[in-house]
Coordinates of C-alpha atoms in Angstrom, one line a residue:
Chain A
M13 CA -104.5 -45.7 38.4
A14 CA -105.8 -43.5 35.7
S15 CA -102.7 -41.5 35.4
T16 CA -101.4 -40.0 32.2
S17 CA -97.7 -40.1 31.8
P18 CA -96.2 -37.1 33.5
Q19 CA -95.4 -34.4 31.0
N20 CA -94.3 -30.9 31.4
P21 CA -97.1 -28.7 30.2
S22 CA -96.4 -26.2 27.4
V23 CA -94.5 -23.2 28.7
R24 CA -96.2 -19.9 28.7
S25 CA -94.3 -17.5 26.5
A26 CA -95.9 -14.6 28.2
S27 CA -94.1 -11.3 28.8
V28 CA -92.3 -12.5 31.9
P29 CA -89.8 -9.9 33.0
Q30 CA -86.3 -11.1 32.5
V31 CA -84.5 -11.4 35.7
S32 CA -80.8 -12.3 35.8
I33 CA -80.0 -14.7 38.6
P34 CA -76.5 -14.3 40.1
A35 CA -74.5 -17.5 39.9
N36 CA -74.3 -17.7 43.7
E37 CA -78.1 -18.0 43.9
I38 CA -78.2 -21.1 41.7
H39 CA -78.1 -24.2 43.8
V40 CA -78.3 -27.9 43.1
Y41 CA -79.3 -30.2 45.9
D42 CA -78.8 -33.9 45.4
A43 CA -78.2 -37.0 47.4
E44 CA -74.4 -36.7 47.5
V45 CA -72.9 -36.2 50.9
G46 CA -69.3 -35.7 49.7
W47 CA -66.4 -34.1 51.4
R48 CA -67.1 -31.0 49.4
N49 CA -70.4 -30.6 51.3
L50 CA -68.6 -30.9 54.6
L51 CA -66.7 -27.7 54.2
P52 CA -68.4 -24.7 55.5
D53 CA -69.6 -22.3 52.7
L54 CA -68.0 -19.1 53.8
Q55 CA -69.8 -17.0 51.2
E56 CA -73.1 -18.3 52.5
L57 CA -72.1 -17.7 56.1
H58 CA -71.3 -14.1 55.3
K59 CA -74.8 -13.8 53.8
Y60 CA -76.3 -15.0 57.0
R61 CA -74.2 -12.9 59.3
F62 CA -77.3 -10.9 60.3
L63 CA -79.1 -14.1 61.3
L64 CA -76.2 -15.0 63.7
R65 CA -76.4 -11.6 65.3
N66 CA -80.2 -11.9 65.6
L67 CA -80.0 -15.4 67.1
V68 CA -77.6 -14.1 69.8
V69 CA -79.7 -11.1 70.5
R70 CA -82.9 -13.2 70.7
D71 CA -81.2 -15.5 73.2
L72 CA -80.2 -12.7 75.4
K73 CA -83.5 -10.9 75.1
V74 CA -85.6 -14.0 75.8
R75 CA -83.5 -14.8 78.8
Y76 CA -84.3 -11.6 80.6
K77 CA -87.6 -10.7 79.0
N78 CA -90.0 -11.2 81.8
S79 CA -87.7 -10.1 84.7
V80 CA -88.1 -6.7 86.2
L81 CA -84.4 -5.9 86.2
G82 CA -83.9 -7.2 82.7
V83 CA -80.3 -7.1 81.3
L84 CA -79.1 -5.8 84.7
W85 CA -79.2 -9.5 85.8
S86 CA -76.3 -10.5 83.7
L87 CA -74.3 -7.9 85.7
L88 CA -76.0 -8.7 89.1
N89 CA -75.8 -12.4 88.7
P90 CA -71.9 -12.7 88.8
L91 CA -71.8 -9.9 91.3
L92 CA -74.1 -11.6 93.8
M93 CA -72.4 -14.9 93.2
M94 CA -69.1 -13.3 94.1
V95 CA -70.6 -11.8 97.3
V96 CA -71.9 -15.2 98.3
F97 CA -68.6 -17.0 97.6
S98 CA -66.5 -14.4 99.4
L99 CA -68.7 -14.5 102.4
V100 CA -68.8 -18.3 102.5
F101 CA -65.1 -18.7 102.0
G102 CA -64.2 -15.7 104.1
V103 CA -66.1 -17.1 107.1
L104 CA -66.0 -20.9 106.7
S105 CA -62.8 -21.6 104.8
N106 CA -60.1 -23.3 106.8
N107 CA -58.1 -23.0 103.6
D108 CA -54.7 -21.5 103.8
I109 CA -54.9 -20.2 100.2
R110 CA -54.4 -16.5 100.2
Q111 CA -57.6 -14.6 99.1
Y112 CA -59.4 -17.8 98.4
S113 CA -62.5 -16.1 97.1
V114 CA -60.5 -14.4 94.3
F115 CA -58.6 -17.6 93.7
F116 CA -61.9 -19.4 93.3
L117 CA -63.7 -16.8 91.2
V118 CA -60.9 -16.5 88.7
G119 CA -61.5 -20.2 88.0
L120 CA -65.2 -20.2 88.3
M121 CA -66.0 -17.5 85.8
P122 CA -64.4 -19.2 82.8
W123 CA -65.7 -22.5 84.0
N124 CA -69.3 -21.1 84.0
F125 CA -68.8 -19.8 80.5
F126 CA -67.6 -23.3 79.5
S127 CA -70.3 -25.3 81.1
G128 CA -73.1 -22.9 80.0
S129 CA -71.9 -23.0 76.4
V130 CA -71.6 -26.8 76.3
L131 CA -75.1 -27.2 77.7
S132 CA -76.8 -24.6 75.5
G133 CA -74.7 -25.8 72.5
A134 CA -75.9 -29.4 73.0
N135 CA -79.4 -28.1 73.1
S136 CA -79.0 -25.7 70.2
I137 CA -80.5 -27.8 67.4
T138 CA -83.2 -29.6 69.3
G139 CA -84.2 -26.3 71.1
N140 CA -84.7 -24.7 67.7
A141 CA -86.5 -27.6 66.1
H142 CA -89.3 -25.3 64.9
L143 CA -86.8 -23.5 62.8
V144 CA -84.8 -26.4 61.6
K145 CA -87.9 -28.2 60.4
K146 CA -89.3 -25.3 58.5
V147 CA -86.6 -23.2 56.8
Y148 CA -83.1 -23.6 55.5
F149 CA -80.2 -21.7 56.9
P150 CA -76.7 -22.8 57.7
R151 CA -77.3 -25.1 60.7
L152 CA -73.9 -24.4 62.2
L153 CA -75.1 -20.9 63.1
L154 CA -77.1 -22.4 66.0
P155 CA -74.3 -23.9 68.1
V156 CA -72.2 -20.8 67.3
A157 CA -75.0 -18.5 68.4
A158 CA -75.4 -20.5 71.6
L159 CA -71.8 -20.1 72.4
M160 CA -71.8 -16.4 71.5
S161 CA -74.7 -15.5 73.8
N162 CA -72.8 -17.2 76.6
L163 CA -69.7 -15.3 75.6
V164 CA -71.5 -12.0 76.0
N165 CA -72.4 -13.0 79.5
F166 CA -68.9 -14.0 80.2
F167 CA -67.6 -10.6 79.1
I168 CA -69.9 -9.0 81.6
A169 CA -68.8 -11.4 84.3
L170 CA -65.2 -10.6 83.4
A171 CA -65.8 -6.9 83.9
V172 CA -67.1 -7.6 87.3
L173 CA -64.2 -9.8 88.0
V174 CA -61.7 -7.1 87.1
V175 CA -63.4 -4.7 89.5
F176 CA -63.2 -7.4 92.1
L177 CA -59.5 -8.0 91.4
Y178 CA -58.8 -4.3 92.0
A179 CA -61.0 -4.2 95.1
S180 CA -59.0 -7.1 96.6
G181 CA -55.7 -5.3 95.9
I182 CA -54.4 -7.7 93.2
G183 CA -55.4 -5.6 90.2
L184 CA -54.2 -6.4 86.7
T185 CA -50.7 -7.0 85.6
V186 CA -49.0 -7.3 82.2
H187 CA -49.6 -11.0 82.5
A188 CA -53.4 -10.4 81.9
L189 CA -52.5 -10.0 78.3
W190 CA -52.5 -13.8 78.1
V191 CA -56.3 -13.8 78.7
P192 CA -57.3 -13.2 75.1
L193 CA -55.2 -16.2 74.0
L194 CA -56.6 -18.4 76.7
L195 CA -60.1 -17.3 75.8
F196 CA -59.6 -17.9 72.1
T197 CA -58.3 -21.4 72.9
Q198 CA -61.2 -22.0 75.2
I199 CA -63.7 -20.9 72.5
L200 CA -62.3 -23.3 69.9
F201 CA -62.5 -26.2 72.4
T202 CA -66.0 -25.3 73.6
L203 CA -67.2 -24.8 70.0
G204 CA -65.9 -28.3 69.0
L205 CA -67.9 -29.8 71.9
A206 CA -71.0 -27.7 71.1
F207 CA -71.0 -28.9 67.5
M208 CA -70.5 -32.5 68.5
L209 CA -73.1 -32.6 71.2
G210 CA -75.6 -30.4 69.4
G211 CA -75.4 -32.7 66.4
L212 CA -75.7 -35.9 68.4
H213 CA -78.4 -34.7 70.7
V214 CA -80.8 -34.7 67.7
F215 CA -80.4 -38.5 67.5
Y216 CA -79.7 -39.4 71.1
R217 CA -81.8 -37.5 73.6
D218 CA -80.1 -39.0 76.6
I219 CA -77.0 -36.9 75.9
M220 CA -78.6 -34.2 78.1
M221 CA -79.0 -36.6 81.0
I222 CA -75.5 -37.8 80.7
L223 CA -74.2 -34.2 80.4
D224 CA -75.8 -33.1 83.7
V225 CA -73.7 -35.7 85.6
L226 CA -70.7 -35.4 83.3
M227 CA -70.4 -31.6 83.7
L228 CA -70.5 -32.0 87.5
A229 CA -67.8 -34.6 87.5
W230 CA -65.8 -32.5 85.0
F231 CA -66.1 -29.5 87.4
F232 CA -64.6 -31.5 90.2
L233 CA -61.8 -32.8 88.0
T234 CA -60.9 -29.3 86.9
P235 CA -58.9 -27.2 89.3
V236 CA -61.6 -24.6 90.0
M237 CA -61.9 -25.1 93.7
Y238 CA -58.4 -26.2 94.3
P239 CA -55.0 -25.6 92.6
L240 CA -53.8 -27.8 89.8
S241 CA -50.8 -28.7 91.9
R242 CA -53.2 -30.5 94.3
F243 CA -52.9 -33.4 91.8
G244 CA -49.3 -33.7 92.8
E245 CA -46.4 -32.6 90.6
Q246 CA -44.3 -35.7 91.0
V247 CA -45.0 -39.1 92.4
T248 CA -43.1 -42.3 91.7
I249 CA -45.1 -45.4 90.9
L250 CA -43.2 -48.7 90.5
G251 CA -40.0 -46.7 90.2
I252 CA -41.3 -44.6 87.3
P253 CA -41.5 -40.9 87.9
F254 CA -45.0 -39.7 87.2
M255 CA -46.6 -36.3 87.2
P256 CA -50.3 -36.3 87.9
A257 CA -50.7 -32.6 87.3
Q258 CA -49.1 -33.0 83.9
V259 CA -51.3 -35.9 83.0
M260 CA -54.3 -33.9 84.0
R261 CA -53.3 -31.2 81.6
W262 CA -53.1 -33.7 78.8
L263 CA -56.4 -35.4 79.6
N264 CA -58.4 -32.4 80.4
P265 CA -57.8 -29.2 78.3
M266 CA -60.1 -27.3 80.8
A267 CA -57.5 -28.0 83.5
S268 CA -54.9 -26.3 81.5
I269 CA -57.1 -23.4 80.6
I270 CA -58.5 -22.7 84.1
D271 CA -55.0 -23.0 85.5
G272 CA -53.9 -20.5 82.8
Y273 CA -56.5 -17.9 83.8
R274 CA -55.5 -18.4 87.4
T275 CA -51.8 -18.1 86.8
V276 CA -52.1 -14.8 84.9
L277 CA -54.8 -13.2 87.0
W278 CA -54.1 -14.5 90.5
G279 CA -50.8 -16.4 90.7
T280 CA -49.4 -19.8 91.0
I281 CA -49.3 -22.3 93.9
S282 CA -46.9 -25.2 94.0
S283 CA -47.6 -28.6 95.6
A284 CA -45.2 -27.7 98.3
G285 CA -47.5 -24.8 99.1
H286 CA -45.2 -22.1 97.7
V287 CA -47.4 -19.3 96.4
S288 CA -46.2 -16.7 93.9
A289 CA -46.3 -13.1 94.9
G290 CA -49.0 -12.3 92.4
P291 CA -50.1 -12.9 88.8
A292 CA -47.3 -14.7 86.9
A293 CA -46.4 -15.4 83.3
M294 CA -47.7 -18.7 81.9
D295 CA -45.7 -21.3 80.1
P296 CA -46.4 -20.8 76.3
A297 CA -45.8 -24.6 75.8
Y298 CA -48.8 -25.4 77.9
L299 CA -51.0 -23.0 75.9
L300 CA -49.7 -24.2 72.6
R301 CA -50.4 -27.9 73.5
T302 CA -53.9 -27.0 74.7
F303 CA -54.5 -25.0 71.5
V304 CA -53.6 -28.0 69.3
T305 CA -55.9 -30.2 71.4
A306 CA -58.7 -27.6 71.0
M307 CA -58.2 -27.4 67.2
I308 CA -58.5 -31.2 67.0
V309 CA -61.7 -31.2 69.1
L310 CA -63.1 -28.4 66.9
V311 CA -62.4 -30.3 63.6
V312 CA -63.7 -33.6 64.9
G313 CA -66.8 -31.9 66.4
Y314 CA -67.5 -30.0 63.2
L315 CA -67.2 -33.1 61.1
V316 CA -69.6 -35.0 63.4
F317 CA -72.0 -32.1 63.0
A318 CA -71.6 -31.6 59.3
R319 CA -72.0 -35.3 58.4
R320 CA -75.4 -35.3 60.1
Q321 CA -76.8 -31.9 59.5
H322 CA -78.9 -32.8 56.4
L323 CA -80.8 -35.4 58.6
F324 CA -81.7 -32.9 61.4
A325 CA -85.0 -31.8 59.8
E326 CA -86.4 -35.3 59.5
A327 CA -85.0 -36.7 62.8
L328 CA -86.4 -33.9 64.9
Chain M
M10 CA -84.1 -21.3 32.2
P11 CA -86.6 -22.7 34.6
A12 CA -86.6 -21.3 38.1
I13 CA -87.0 -24.8 39.6
S14 CA -85.9 -28.0 37.9
V15 CA -86.7 -31.3 39.7
R16 CA -84.9 -34.3 38.2
D17 CA -85.9 -37.9 39.2
L18 CA -86.4 -36.7 42.7
G19 CA -86.8 -39.4 45.4
K20 CA -87.1 -39.2 49.2
L21 CA -86.9 -42.3 51.3
Y22 CA -88.4 -42.3 54.8
R23 CA -87.3 -44.9 57.2
R24 CA -90.0 -45.8 59.6
Y25 CA -88.3 -45.2 62.9
D26 CA -91.0 -45.3 65.5
S27 CA -90.8 -48.9 66.5
N28 CA -87.2 -50.2 66.0
R29 CA -85.2 -47.0 66.0
P30 CA -82.6 -46.7 68.7
R31 CA -83.8 -43.5 70.3
T32 CA -81.5 -43.8 73.3
L33 CA -78.0 -44.9 73.7
Q34 CA -79.2 -47.9 75.7
E35 CA -81.4 -49.1 72.9
S36 CA -78.7 -48.3 70.5
V37 CA -76.3 -50.7 72.3
I38 CA -79.0 -53.4 72.7
Q39 CA -80.0 -53.1 69.1
G40 CA -76.4 -52.9 67.8
M41 CA -76.8 -56.1 65.8
R42 CA -80.4 -55.5 64.7
R43 CA -79.5 -52.2 63.0
L44 CA -78.1 -54.2 60.2
A45 CA -81.5 -55.8 59.5
P46 CA -83.6 -54.0 56.9
Q47 CA -85.8 -51.4 58.3
E48 CA -89.3 -50.7 57.2
Q49 CA -89.0 -47.9 54.7
F50 CA -91.0 -46.2 52.0
W51 CA -90.5 -43.7 49.3
A52 CA -92.3 -40.5 50.2
L53 CA -91.4 -39.3 46.7
R54 CA -90.1 -41.1 43.7
H55 CA -89.3 -40.3 40.1
V56 CA -90.7 -36.9 40.4
E57 CA -89.6 -34.7 37.5
F58 CA -90.8 -31.3 36.4
D59 CA -89.8 -27.7 35.7
V60 CA -91.3 -24.5 36.9
E61 CA -90.6 -21.5 34.8
R62 CA -90.5 -17.9 36.1
G63 CA -93.9 -16.2 36.1
I64 CA -95.8 -19.4 36.7
I65 CA -97.9 -20.5 39.7
V66 CA -98.0 -24.3 40.2
G67 CA -100.5 -25.9 42.5
V68 CA -99.6 -29.2 44.1
I69 CA -102.6 -31.5 44.8
G70 CA -103.0 -35.0 46.1
S71 CA -104.4 -36.8 49.1
N72 CA -102.8 -36.8 52.5
G73 CA -99.5 -38.5 52.5
A74 CA -99.0 -38.1 48.8
G75 CA -95.7 -36.2 49.4
K76 CA -96.8 -32.7 48.8
S77 CA -95.1 -31.2 51.8
T78 CA -92.1 -33.4 51.4
L79 CA -91.7 -32.0 47.9
L80 CA -91.8 -28.4 49.2
R81 CA -89.4 -29.1 51.9
L82 CA -86.9 -30.6 49.5
I83 CA -87.1 -27.6 47.2
G84 CA -86.8 -25.4 50.3
R85 CA -83.7 -27.3 51.2
V86 CA -85.1 -28.6 54.5
G87 CA -83.7 -32.1 54.3
A88 CA -81.8 -33.7 51.5
P89 CA -83.0 -35.9 48.6
D90 CA -82.1 -39.6 48.5
E91 CA -82.3 -39.8 44.8
G92 CA -82.1 -37.3 42.0
E93 CA -81.7 -33.6 42.4
V94 CA -83.4 -30.2 42.7
E95 CA -82.0 -27.2 41.0
V96 CA -83.2 -23.8 42.1
R97 CA -82.2 -20.6 40.3
G98 CA -82.8 -17.7 42.7
R99 CA -83.5 -17.1 46.3
V100 CA -86.2 -19.4 47.8
G101 CA -88.7 -17.9 50.2
S102 CA -90.6 -20.5 52.0
L103 CA -94.0 -20.2 53.7
L104 CA -94.0 -23.8 54.9
D105 CA -95.4 -22.5 58.2
V106 CA -96.7 -19.1 59.1
G107 CA -94.4 -17.2 61.4
I108 CA -91.1 -19.1 61.1
G109 CA -88.9 -18.2 64.0
F110 CA -91.5 -16.3 65.9
H111 CA -91.0 -16.2 69.7
P112 CA -94.0 -15.5 71.9
D113 CA -92.1 -13.5 74.4
L114 CA -90.7 -11.0 71.9
T115 CA -92.6 -8.1 70.4
G116 CA -94.1 -8.1 66.9
R117 CA -91.3 -5.7 65.9
E118 CA -88.5 -8.0 67.1
N119 CA -90.2 -11.0 65.5
V120 CA -90.4 -9.3 62.2
Y121 CA -86.7 -8.7 62.3
I122 CA -85.8 -12.2 63.3
S123 CA -88.2 -13.9 60.8
S124 CA -87.0 -11.7 57.9
V125 CA -83.3 -12.2 58.7
I126 CA -83.9 -16.0 58.8
S127 CA -85.2 -15.7 55.3
G128 CA -81.8 -14.3 54.3
L129 CA -82.5 -10.6 54.3
T130 CA -80.0 -8.0 55.5
R131 CA -80.8 -5.8 58.5
N132 CA -80.9 -2.7 56.3
R133 CA -83.3 -4.3 53.9
V134 CA -85.7 -5.3 56.8
H135 CA -85.4 -1.8 58.0
E136 CA -86.5 -0.4 54.6
R137 CA -89.4 -2.8 54.3
F138 CA -90.5 -2.7 58.0
N139 CA -93.4 -0.2 57.6
D140 CA -94.7 -2.0 54.5
I141 CA -94.7 -5.3 56.4
V142 CA -96.6 -3.9 59.3
A143 CA -99.0 -2.0 57.1
F144 CA -99.7 -5.2 55.1
A145 CA -100.4 -7.1 58.3
E146 CA -102.6 -4.2 59.5
L147 CA -100.9 -4.5 62.9
E148 CA -99.6 -0.9 63.4
E149 CA -101.1 -0.5 66.9
F150 CA -99.9 -3.8 68.2
I151 CA -96.4 -4.0 66.8
D152 CA -94.7 -3.3 70.1
S153 CA -96.7 -5.8 72.1
P154 CA -95.4 -9.3 72.8
L155 CA -96.5 -11.8 70.2
R156 CA -98.2 -13.9 72.8
T157 CA -100.8 -11.2 73.2
Y158 CA -101.7 -11.6 69.5
S159 CA -104.6 -13.8 68.3
D160 CA -103.8 -16.7 65.9
G161 CA -105.1 -14.7 63.0
M162 CA -102.9 -11.7 63.9
Q163 CA -99.8 -13.9 64.1
M164 CA -100.6 -15.5 60.7
R165 CA -101.1 -12.1 59.1
L166 CA -97.8 -11.0 60.4
G167 CA -96.1 -14.2 59.2
F168 CA -97.6 -13.9 55.8
A169 CA -96.6 -10.3 55.5
V170 CA -93.0 -11.1 56.4
A171 CA -92.8 -13.9 53.9
I172 CA -94.3 -11.9 51.0
H173 CA -92.0 -9.0 51.7
T174 CA -88.7 -10.9 51.7
E175 CA -88.6 -10.6 47.9
P176 CA -87.6 -14.1 47.0
D177 CA -87.4 -15.3 43.4
I178 CA -89.2 -18.5 44.2
L179 CA -92.0 -18.8 46.8
L180 CA -93.1 -22.0 48.4
I181 CA -96.5 -21.9 50.1
D182 CA -97.9 -24.7 52.2
E183 CA -101.5 -24.3 53.1
A184 CA -100.9 -20.8 54.2
L185 CA -103.1 -18.9 51.7
T186 CA -106.2 -19.4 53.9
V187 CA -105.1 -17.1 56.7
G188 CA -107.2 -14.3 58.1
D189 CA -110.6 -13.2 57.0
M190 CA -111.9 -12.9 53.4
A191 CA -110.5 -9.5 52.9
F192 CA -107.0 -10.4 54.0
Q193 CA -107.1 -13.6 52.0
R194 CA -107.9 -11.6 48.9
K195 CA -105.1 -9.3 49.7
C196 CA -102.7 -12.2 49.9
L197 CA -103.9 -13.7 46.7
E198 CA -103.5 -10.4 44.9
R199 CA -100.0 -10.2 46.3
V200 CA -99.2 -13.7 45.0
V201 CA -100.5 -12.9 41.6
R202 CA -98.5 -9.7 41.5
F203 CA -95.4 -11.6 42.5
R204 CA -96.0 -14.0 39.6
N205 CA -96.4 -11.2 37.1
Q206 CA -93.1 -9.8 38.3
G207 CA -91.4 -13.0 37.3
G208 CA -91.6 -15.0 40.4
A209 CA -92.1 -18.8 40.4
I210 CA -94.6 -20.1 43.0
L211 CA -95.4 -23.5 44.3
V212 CA -98.6 -23.8 46.3
V213 CA -99.8 -26.8 48.3
S214 CA -103.5 -26.7 49.2
H215 CA -106.5 -28.8 49.5
D216 CA -108.7 -26.0 48.3
L217 CA -109.1 -27.2 44.7
D218 CA -111.3 -24.3 43.6
L219 CA -108.7 -21.9 44.7
L220 CA -105.9 -23.7 43.0
A221 CA -107.9 -24.2 39.7
D222 CA -108.5 -20.5 39.8
L223 CA -105.1 -19.2 40.8
C224 CA -102.6 -21.6 39.2
D225 CA -101.2 -21.9 35.7
H226 CA -100.3 -25.6 36.1
I227 CA -101.2 -28.3 38.5
L228 CA -98.9 -31.0 39.7
W229 CA -100.9 -34.1 41.0
L230 CA -99.0 -36.3 43.3
D231 CA -100.3 -39.8 44.2
R232 CA -98.4 -41.8 46.8
G233 CA -95.2 -40.1 46.1
Q234 CA -95.4 -40.5 42.3
M235 CA -96.4 -37.9 39.7
A236 CA -99.8 -38.7 38.5
A237 CA -100.1 -35.7 36.2
Y238 CA -98.6 -32.3 35.5
G239 CA -100.7 -30.1 33.3
Q240 CA -103.1 -27.3 32.7
S241 CA -105.0 -26.4 35.9
A242 CA -108.6 -27.1 35.1
E243 CA -108.2 -30.4 33.4
T244 CA -105.8 -31.8 35.9
V245 CA -108.0 -30.8 38.8
E246 CA -110.9 -32.4 37.0
A247 CA -109.0 -35.6 36.5
Y248 CA -108.0 -35.6 40.2
V249 CA -111.6 -35.1 41.3
S250 CA -113.0 -37.8 39.1
Q251 CA -110.4 -40.2 40.2
S252 CA -110.9 -39.4 43.9
S253 CA -114.6 -39.8 43.7
A254 CA -114.3 -43.1 41.8
T255 CA -112.4 -44.8 44.6

């Protein structure tokens, strides 16, 4: 090869305007993937806050763009779903649970938020491949934006649910003040899964296929259609007292969360069939334990994501 | 201080197509084989150069020489495997025209999203909005969905956004040839003005005449290695004579 040894050419000493570059605009990118790089850069995230907002708005706009009723659908959708479910369960149900349609919807709405967020979070990097491959921005904004656009829909559904609660004579009690805490815990848990699955989906495309089945199984293992107490509060196996409902709470944070929503918005139901008069207080210990689990899932999910994010662009 | 410093930069690509576990099933089956050395090659190696402010650098080389890989590393899309890149200032990349555009959204909505992806604040986009649209000459169509635009219109809008995001460093990959002659000239004028205001620019193109004309320096990449970095005319000449010799 007729190459000369690479040299930097003489620098023009022309009258280039002096521009001072702020220290936070000076970056060094190297091959190190140290622990330092795993921590989220809060200053940078603040800089990109408008991007997060735009990603969420874009999600919502695109979803309803070509429909005649547009954004009205996010209101109509849960409304129609409630009508269908109350008709079905009003006519067909041989269930002895009081106001079963309310019982069901109180669990279904947060569940839909959860499963919708997990699915769009898992798809958030691969679905935005055209962005990830072409331009830098903090990658973690994509799963977060996926969750937030589902959250917006959940808030709309929640408003419909409140109307429904009043229409069915239950209304809201002081116990509804637990809902923000439950929602916060649910968001942390969901975000952890969204990070983990979104990051892994780039490398393993069958995650989506598995998720379809997994979310269905998870739905049936979560007390949405039935009370948590259906698992049985106390059984004795080989002389050891054993509490399946309790085990379910440990294994499945969503069981605890859905049961929490139901307790504070609808009421409780014991395995003996004893139903509380209305919405009741929830046990803070349950929420605290679920919160700790959610935090662990969030940290693990984030680390799985952060350790791989520099490879996203070339793997897509 | 140079706007871009590239030090002993290397990027290793693993050839995944054949033996890469794409699915969990294969991953399990190939669990053992993953330890075996994969076929891999250096898309870039031992690349080292500085770009001062107020300089346009053209990057030339045959296909697969690592030109786009270099731009992507400087634009922080992907991480180096060796060495480092230091950038002093905000990087605007025009690696593709119309980054973040969505066909179902209007031109207006796309301008906002694309600008914000480049790190602009909402207010800043608001201020520059009319300039962007005027530059792209799309005033009449700005509220129509992007899918009704022709390719040329989309490219004009994309270029207009990129040039108005006011970066300190601009990376351009084959995007200077958008639109008709008049629009091309407008883009080039804009790039030169940006240079004169102290911006540093890296352009990848196969249009050697354009680069020889536009650039202050030329970086010649050959199979991931630096073949030369020097004054435009002579480096292009050396490249042409070497290409025609083989």
